[in-house]
mmCIF file of C-alpha atoms in Angstrom:
data_model
loop_
_atom_site.group_PDB
_atom_site.id
_atom_site.type_symbol
_atom_site.label_atom_id
_atom_site.label_comp_id
_atom_site.label_asym_id
_atom_site.label_seq_id
_atom_site.Cartn_x
_atom_site.Cartn_y
_atom_site.Cartn_z
ATOM 1 C CA MET A 1 136.244 115.048 95.727
ATOM 2 C CA ASP A 2 139.345 113.729 93.844
ATOM 3 C CA LEU A 3 141.408 113.754 97.020
ATOM 4 C CA MET A 4 138.669 112.435 99.093
ATOM 5 C CA HIS A 5 138.626 109.151 96.551
ATOM 6 C CA LYS A 6 142.218 109.073 97.102
ATOM 7 C CA LEU A 7 141.892 108.517 101.155
ATOM 8 C CA PHE A 8 138.904 106.022 100.335
ATOM 9 C CA LEU A 9 138.182 103.382 98.036
ATOM 10 C CA SER A 10 138.105 103.961 94.338
ATOM 11 C CA CYS A 11 134.410 103.221 92.688
ATOM 12 C CA ASN A 12 135.706 100.013 90.747
ATOM 13 C CA LYS A 13 136.650 98.769 94.418
ATOM 14 C CA ALA A 14 133.598 100.170 95.757
ATOM 15 C CA THR A 15 131.357 98.815 93.229
ATOM 16 C CA GLU A 16 133.285 95.220 93.788
ATOM 17 C CA LEU A 17 132.184 95.659 97.542
ATOM 18 C CA VAL A 18 128.677 96.534 96.927
ATOM 19 C CA GLU A 19 128.255 92.889 94.595
ATOM 20 C CA LYS A 20 130.323 91.200 97.918
ATOM 21 C CA ASN A 21 127.620 92.779 99.948
ATOM 22 C CA ILE A 22 124.913 91.744 98.391
ATOM 23 C CA ASP A 23 125.176 88.092 99.724
ATOM 24 C CA SER A 24 128.018 87.961 102.239
ATOM 25 C CA ASN A 25 128.904 89.962 105.504
ATOM 26 C CA LEU A 26 131.761 92.170 104.762
ATOM 27 C CA PRO A 27 134.399 92.514 107.485
ATOM 28 C CA PRO A 28 133.918 95.886 109.538
ATOM 29 C CA LYS A 29 136.676 97.674 107.682
ATOM 30 C CA GLU A 30 135.544 97.421 104.364
ATOM 31 C CA TRP A 31 131.606 97.641 105.231
ATOM 32 C CA ILE A 32 132.620 101.001 106.820
ATOM 33 C CA GLN A 33 134.901 102.261 103.712
ATOM 34 C CA LEU A 34 131.681 100.950 101.491
ATOM 35 C CA LYS A 35 129.248 103.288 103.719
ATOM 36 C CA VAL A 36 131.521 106.302 103.555
ATOM 37 C CA HIS A 37 132.233 105.950 99.865
ATOM 38 C CA LEU A 38 128.330 105.521 99.241
ATOM 39 C CA LEU A 39 127.585 108.652 101.380
ATOM 40 C CA MET A 40 130.033 110.472 98.751
ATOM 41 C CA CYS A 41 129.249 109.396 95.591
ATOM 42 C CA LYS A 42 126.154 109.284 93.734
ATOM 43 C CA ALA A 43 127.555 107.222 90.551
ATOM 44 C CA CYS A 44 127.897 104.567 93.041
ATOM 45 C CA VAL A 45 124.990 104.913 94.959
ATOM 46 C CA ALA A 46 122.995 104.532 91.431
ATOM 47 C CA TYR A 47 125.168 101.619 90.749
ATOM 48 C CA GLU A 48 123.868 99.592 93.740
ATOM 49 C CA LYS A 49 120.574 100.343 92.695
ATOM 50 C CA GLN A 50 121.010 98.903 89.186
ATOM 51 C CA SER A 51 123.017 95.998 90.414
ATOM 52 C CA LEU A 52 119.612 94.972 93.008
ATOM 53 C CA ILE A 53 117.707 95.689 89.670
ATOM 54 C CA ILE A 54 119.759 93.560 87.720
ATOM 55 C CA GLY A 55 119.559 90.885 90.384
ATOM 56 C CA ASN A 56 116.227 90.770 90.666
ATOM 57 C CA ALA A 57 115.672 90.652 87.073
ATOM 58 C CA LEU A 58 117.648 87.724 86.610
ATOM 59 C CA LYS A 59 115.934 85.939 89.414
ATOM 60 C CA LYS A 60 112.571 86.589 87.862
ATOM 61 C CA TYR A 61 114.196 85.619 84.379
ATOM 62 C CA PHE A 62 115.376 82.039 85.699
ATOM 63 C CA HIS A 63 111.907 81.479 87.695
ATOM 64 C CA GLY A 64 109.217 83.099 86.027
ATOM 65 C CA ASN A 65 106.416 83.112 88.631
ATOM 66 C CA GLY A 66 107.757 79.721 89.610
ATOM 67 C CA ASN A 67 106.119 77.760 92.293
ATOM 68 C CA PRO A 68 109.081 77.556 94.554
ATOM 69 C CA LYS A 69 107.191 74.709 96.886
ATOM 70 C CA GLU A 70 108.662 71.218 97.005
ATOM 71 C CA ASP A 71 105.717 68.981 95.677
ATOM 72 C CA ILE A 72 106.324 66.744 93.392
ATOM 73 C CA ILE A 73 104.305 66.709 90.116
ATOM 74 C CA LYS A 74 103.570 63.436 88.789
ATOM 75 C CA ASN A 75 103.803 63.021 84.636
ATOM 76 C CA GLU A 76 103.289 59.511 83.779
ATOM 77 C CA GLU A 77 102.845 60.237 80.096
ATOM 78 C CA LEU A 78 106.345 61.740 80.050
ATOM 79 C CA LYS A 79 107.741 58.570 81.752
ATOM 80 C CA GLU A 80 106.027 56.467 79.273
ATOM 81 C CA ARG A 81 107.224 58.358 76.203
ATOM 82 C CA ILE A 82 110.430 58.364 77.588
ATOM 83 C CA ILE A 83 110.690 54.787 77.972
ATOM 84 C CA SER A 84 109.579 53.818 74.886
ATOM 85 C CA LYS A 85 112.431 56.157 73.561
ATOM 86 C CA LEU A 86 115.259 54.117 75.034
ATOM 87 C CA MET B 1 136.084 49.267 79.912
ATOM 88 C CA HIS B 2 133.322 47.105 80.725
ATOM 89 C CA THR B 3 130.461 47.394 78.333
ATOM 90 C CA ALA B 4 127.282 46.792 80.035
ATOM 91 C CA SER B 5 125.001 44.302 78.173
ATOM 92 C CA ASP B 6 121.996 46.262 76.461
ATOM 93 C CA LYS B 7 119.441 44.249 78.217
ATOM 94 C CA ILE B 8 121.093 45.569 81.796
ATOM 95 C CA LYS B 9 121.025 48.997 80.321
ATOM 96 C CA HIS B 10 117.731 49.143 79.279
ATOM 97 C CA GLU B 11 116.191 47.817 82.700
ATOM 98 C CA THR B 12 118.556 49.863 84.895
ATOM 99 C CA VAL B 13 117.485 52.985 82.938
ATOM 100 C CA LYS B 14 113.801 52.036 82.832
ATOM 101 C CA LYS B 15 113.967 51.844 86.676
ATOM 102 C CA TRP B 16 115.832 55.569 86.246
ATOM 103 C CA VAL B 17 112.752 56.752 84.528
ATOM 104 C CA SER B 18 110.239 55.647 86.970
ATOM 105 C CA ASP B 19 112.342 56.300 90.028
ATOM 106 C CA TYR B 20 113.513 59.965 89.068
ATOM 107 C CA SER B 21 111.818 60.888 85.831
ATOM 108 C CA ASP B 22 108.796 63.015 88.232
ATOM 109 C CA LYS B 23 111.710 64.608 90.446
ATOM 110 C CA LEU B 24 113.585 65.810 87.455
ATOM 111 C CA TYR B 25 110.500 67.007 85.688
ATOM 112 C CA THR B 26 109.407 69.283 88.635
ATOM 113 C CA TRP B 27 112.930 70.604 88.858
ATOM 114 C CA ALA B 28 113.144 71.472 85.313
ATOM 115 C CA LEU B 29 109.853 72.759 85.084
ATOM 116 C CA GLY B 30 110.429 74.901 88.155
ATOM 117 C CA LYS B 31 113.501 76.242 86.252
ATOM 118 C CA THR B 32 111.631 76.764 82.793
ATOM 119 C CA SER B 33 107.995 77.432 83.940
ATOM 120 C CA SER B 34 107.450 75.598 80.678
ATOM 121 C CA LYS B 35 105.949 72.200 80.426
ATOM 122 C CA GLU B 36 107.123 71.566 76.931
ATOM 123 C CA ILE B 37 110.456 72.628 77.340
ATOM 124 C CA ALA B 38 110.884 70.512 81.004
ATOM 125 C CA GLU B 39 109.930 67.753 79.305
ATOM 126 C CA ASP B 40 111.993 67.849 76.365
ATOM 127 C CA LEU B 41 114.922 68.563 79.049
ATOM 128 C CA VAL B 42 114.042 65.557 81.246
ATOM 129 C CA GLN B 43 113.551 63.257 78.066
ATOM 130 C CA GLU B 44 116.764 64.576 76.596
ATOM 131 C CA THR B 45 118.562 63.583 79.912
ATOM 132 C CA PHE B 46 117.310 59.935 79.825
ATOM 133 C CA LEU B 47 118.422 59.648 76.502
ATOM 134 C CA SER B 48 121.829 61.067 77.296
ATOM 135 C CA ALA B 49 122.012 59.027 80.217
ATOM 136 C CA TYR B 50 121.637 55.923 78.168
ATOM 137 C CA ALA B 51 123.770 56.812 75.647
ATOM 138 C CA ALA B 52 126.497 57.448 78.365
ATOM 139 C CA PHE B 53 125.789 54.677 80.666
ATOM 140 C CA ASP B 54 129.450 52.741 80.267
ATOM 141 C CA LYS B 55 130.650 55.955 81.893
ATOM 142 C CA PHE B 56 128.416 56.215 84.690
ATOM 143 C CA GLU B 57 130.015 53.257 86.762
ATOM 144 C CA ASN B 58 128.489 54.356 90.090
ATOM 145 C CA LYS B 59 130.461 56.757 90.842
ATOM 146 C CA SER B 60 128.013 58.971 92.327
ATOM 147 C CA SER B 61 124.573 57.961 93.131
ATOM 148 C CA ALA B 62 122.134 57.910 89.698
ATOM 149 C CA LYS B 63 120.037 60.568 90.915
ATOM 150 C CA THR B 64 123.275 62.983 91.492
ATOM 151 C CA TRP B 65 124.325 61.647 87.978
ATOM 152 C CA LEU B 66 121.121 62.296 86.212
ATOM 153 C CA PHE B 67 120.325 65.664 88.162
ATOM 154 C CA SER B 68 123.717 67.123 86.957
ATOM 155 C CA ILE B 69 122.969 66.146 83.354
ATOM 156 C CA LEU B 70 120.029 67.822 83.710
ATOM 157 C CA ASN B 71 121.223 71.018 84.994
ATOM 158 C CA ASN B 72 123.607 71.423 82.339
ATOM 159 C CA LYS B 73 121.338 70.996 79.728
ATOM 160 C CA ILE B 74 118.944 73.678 81.396
ATOM 161 C CA ILE B 75 122.324 76.122 81.130
ATOM 162 C CA ASP B 76 122.433 75.092 77.569
ATOM 163 C CA HIS B 77 118.838 76.063 76.868
ATOM 164 C CA TYR B 78 119.627 79.539 78.474
ATOM 165 C CA ARG B 79 122.513 79.945 76.655
ATOM 166 C CA ASN B 80 120.937 79.045 73.353
ATOM 167 C CA LYS B 81 117.619 81.077 73.826
ATOM 168 C CA SER B 82 120.029 84.386 75.137
ATOM 169 C CA ASN B 83 121.688 83.581 72.122
ATOM 170 C CA LYS B 84 119.206 83.336 69.580
ATOM 171 C CA HIS B 85 119.783 86.584 68.116
ATOM 172 C CA SER B 86 123.209 87.212 68.918
ATOM 173 C CA SER B 87 125.562 84.067 68.689
ATOM 174 C CA LEU B 88 128.259 86.063 67.534
ATOM 175 C CA ASP B 89 127.904 88.294 70.448
ATOM 176 C CA GLN B 90 129.084 86.235 73.016
ATOM 177 C CA LEU B 91 132.386 87.872 74.472
ATOM 178 C CA SER B 92 135.860 86.203 75.286
ATOM 179 C CA GLU B 93 136.991 87.021 78.981
ATOM 180 C CA ASN B 94 139.602 88.856 77.636
ATOM 181 C CA GLN B 95 137.291 91.292 75.406
ATOM 182 C CA ALA B 96 134.754 91.334 78.318
ATOM 183 C CA ASN B 97 137.575 92.534 81.195
ATOM 184 C CA ARG B 98 138.927 95.137 78.482
ATOM 185 C CA PHE B 99 135.463 96.534 78.074
ATOM 186 C CA THR B 100 134.306 96.791 81.997
ATOM 187 C CA ASN B 101 138.055 98.435 82.415
ATOM 188 C CA THR B 102 136.767 100.903 80.022
ATOM 189 C CA LEU B 103 134.128 102.366 82.924
ATOM 190 C CA PHE B 104 136.864 103.563 84.823
ATOM 191 C CA ASN B 105 139.648 105.896 84.767
ATOM 192 C CA GLU B 106 143.168 105.596 85.671
ATOM 193 C CA ASP B 107 142.060 106.299 89.494
ATOM 194 C CA GLY B 108 139.259 103.272 89.672
ATOM 195 C CA ASN B 109 136.601 105.942 89.638
ATOM 196 C CA TRP B 110 133.736 106.244 87.138
ATOM 197 C CA GLU B 111 134.532 107.891 83.898
ATOM 198 C CA LEU B 112 132.721 111.216 83.519
ATOM 199 C CA ASN B 113 129.940 109.890 81.162
ATOM 200 C CA GLU B 114 129.377 107.149 82.963
ATOM 201 C CA GLN B 115 128.296 108.856 85.934
ATOM 202 C CA GLY B 116 125.027 110.372 84.896
ATOM 203 C CA ASN B 117 123.113 106.595 84.326
ATOM 204 C CA VAL B 118 119.867 106.812 86.529
ATOM 205 C CA TRP B 119 117.456 103.840 85.962
ATOM 206 C CA GLY B 120 113.713 104.526 86.696
ATOM 207 C CA ASN B 121 111.541 102.717 89.309
ATOM 208 C CA GLU B 122 112.384 99.104 90.072
ATOM 209 C CA THR B 123 108.823 97.490 89.747
ATOM 210 C CA HIS B 124 108.107 99.287 86.638
ATOM 211 C CA LEU B 125 111.294 98.103 84.929
ATOM 212 C CA LEU B 126 110.970 94.277 86.158
ATOM 213 C CA ASP B 127 107.647 94.195 84.248
ATOM 214 C CA ASN B 128 109.011 96.214 81.508
ATOM 215 C CA LEU B 129 108.806 93.938 78.409
ATOM 216 C CA GLU B 130 111.333 95.781 76.292
ATOM 217 C CA PHE B 131 114.046 95.683 79.431
ATOM 218 C CA ASN B 132 113.659 91.953 79.858
ATOM 219 C CA ASN B 133 114.224 91.339 76.478
ATOM 220 C CA THR B 134 117.475 93.745 76.418
ATOM 221 C CA LEU B 135 118.619 91.715 79.475
ATOM 222 C CA LYS B 136 118.049 88.719 77.742
ATOM 223 C CA TYR B 137 120.105 89.480 74.900
ATOM 224 C CA CYS B 138 122.746 91.206 76.974
ATOM 225 C CA MET B 139 122.959 87.823 78.768
ATOM 226 C CA GLY B 140 124.337 85.913 75.489
ATOM 227 C CA THR B 141 127.330 88.402 75.808
ATOM 228 C CA LEU B 142 128.709 87.332 79.036
ATOM 229 C CA PRO B 143 131.874 85.004 78.784
ATOM 230 C CA ALA B 144 130.905 81.400 79.162
ATOM 231 C CA LYS B 145 132.525 81.586 83.004
ATOM 232 C CA TRP B 146 130.714 84.794 83.930
ATOM 233 C CA MET B 147 127.561 83.127 82.554
ATOM 234 C CA SER B 148 128.173 80.195 84.447
ATOM 235 C CA ALA B 149 128.599 81.972 88.109
ATOM 236 C CA ILE B 150 125.303 83.720 86.932
ATOM 237 C CA THR B 151 123.603 80.780 86.220
ATOM 238 C CA SER B 152 125.001 79.082 89.613
ATOM 239 C CA LYS B 153 123.785 82.322 91.560
ATOM 240 C CA TYR B 154 120.094 83.076 90.225
ATOM 241 C CA LEU B 155 118.922 79.882 88.528
ATOM 242 C CA PHE B 156 120.248 77.248 91.033
ATOM 243 C CA GLU B 157 120.753 79.503 94.347
ATOM 244 C CA LYS B 158 124.315 78.215 94.930
ATOM 245 C CA GLU B 159 125.972 79.745 97.788
ATOM 246 C CA ALA B 160 129.124 81.619 96.736
ATOM 247 C CA LYS B 161 131.346 78.972 98.309
ATOM 248 C CA GLU B 162 129.828 76.377 96.208
ATOM 249 C CA ILE B 163 130.390 78.250 92.916
ATOM 250 C CA CYS B 164 133.734 78.806 94.016
ATOM 251 C CA GLN B 165 134.496 74.947 94.155
ATOM 252 C CA GLU B 166 132.355 74.454 91.002
ATOM 253 C CA LEU B 167 134.453 76.635 88.848
ATOM 254 C CA GLU B 168 137.639 76.501 90.613
ATOM 255 C CA ILE B 169 138.040 79.885 91.602
ATOM 256 C CA THR B 170 138.818 81.574 95.027
ATOM 257 C CA THR B 171 136.218 83.712 96.708
ATOM 258 C CA THR B 172 137.834 86.950 95.603
ATOM 259 C CA ASN B 173 137.728 86.127 91.935
ATOM 260 C CA TYR B 174 134.251 84.967 92.360
ATOM 261 C CA TRP B 175 133.190 88.636 93.634
ATOM 262 C CA GLN B 176 135.512 90.214 90.602
ATOM 263 C CA VAL B 177 133.586 87.638 88.549
ATOM 264 C CA MET B 178 130.011 88.822 89.758
ATOM 265 C CA HIS B 179 130.990 92.429 89.814
ATOM 266 C CA ARG B 180 132.205 92.455 86.042
ATOM 267 C CA ALA B 181 129.280 90.715 84.932
ATOM 268 C CA LYS B 182 127.319 92.998 86.492
ATOM 269 C CA LEU B 183 128.888 95.658 84.802
ATOM 270 C CA LEU B 184 128.718 93.945 81.717
ATOM 271 C CA LEU B 185 125.283 93.739 81.854
ATOM 272 C CA LYS B 186 124.385 97.184 83.143
ATOM 273 C CA LYS B 187 126.439 98.808 80.471
ATOM 274 C CA CYS B 188 124.565 96.622 77.772
ATOM 275 C CA ILE B 189 121.180 97.261 79.086
ATOM 276 C CA GLU B 190 122.220 100.906 79.131
ATOM 277 C CA LYS B 191 123.492 101.151 75.567
ATOM 278 C CA HIS B 192 120.325 99.207 74.088
ATOM 279 C CA TRP B 193 117.692 100.055 75.899
ATOM 280 C CA LYS B 194 116.951 103.037 76.648
#
């Protein structure tokens, strides 16, 4: 297993590529290196799952069940309050 | 520096409120899911704009300027929220780098005691209150620059390129920051939750 790691990516590098792969297209060489590493390394496979969980948890944290649609919500009371404070 | 007369200042900002308050409020509501918080943030935005009016000088559009003030207040809101229990726990970038380095051995592979960590089923975790509270706490430990990258990506949903311009870092450095931020969060969660 150690020899394999020496021939290919380290886990440190592989997990960095996992992040890069999440929202950009890896160049072919990196993509293959990452896939090969993940075939051999359970810890990095686990990391990839955890990274996605963390990412989804962060999205949920920031947006809750937020309404993604663009309709502008009117709040006249807020405007009046603000103007009175200027 | 030319100081606008108070009357002009008042009239201008009043018009900004009329033109942009609803848009700012809708945005803030989407980012915080709380009417009270969103209203507070929008109010603070206009008050800050009023106070800093002389610095505005029409360099960008008023709308852009107001949104950037609001977005900074939203970031501060989240930073203060996650720091409620732990304002002392925010790490410097050096400390955070040293910590994430300890996860790997000298060959760059996972240390043996790091290899066994398997989390449960994702859907359960996302709804798990303790998990989310732990995540909140752990976000407070992120160094400022890493927190910026995380909020830009997950809160403002910006693309990597834009975040790089904002933080003035290369794309390579950006991936490294995101990588290390996730490692830090992962380790912190594992330490405090299970």
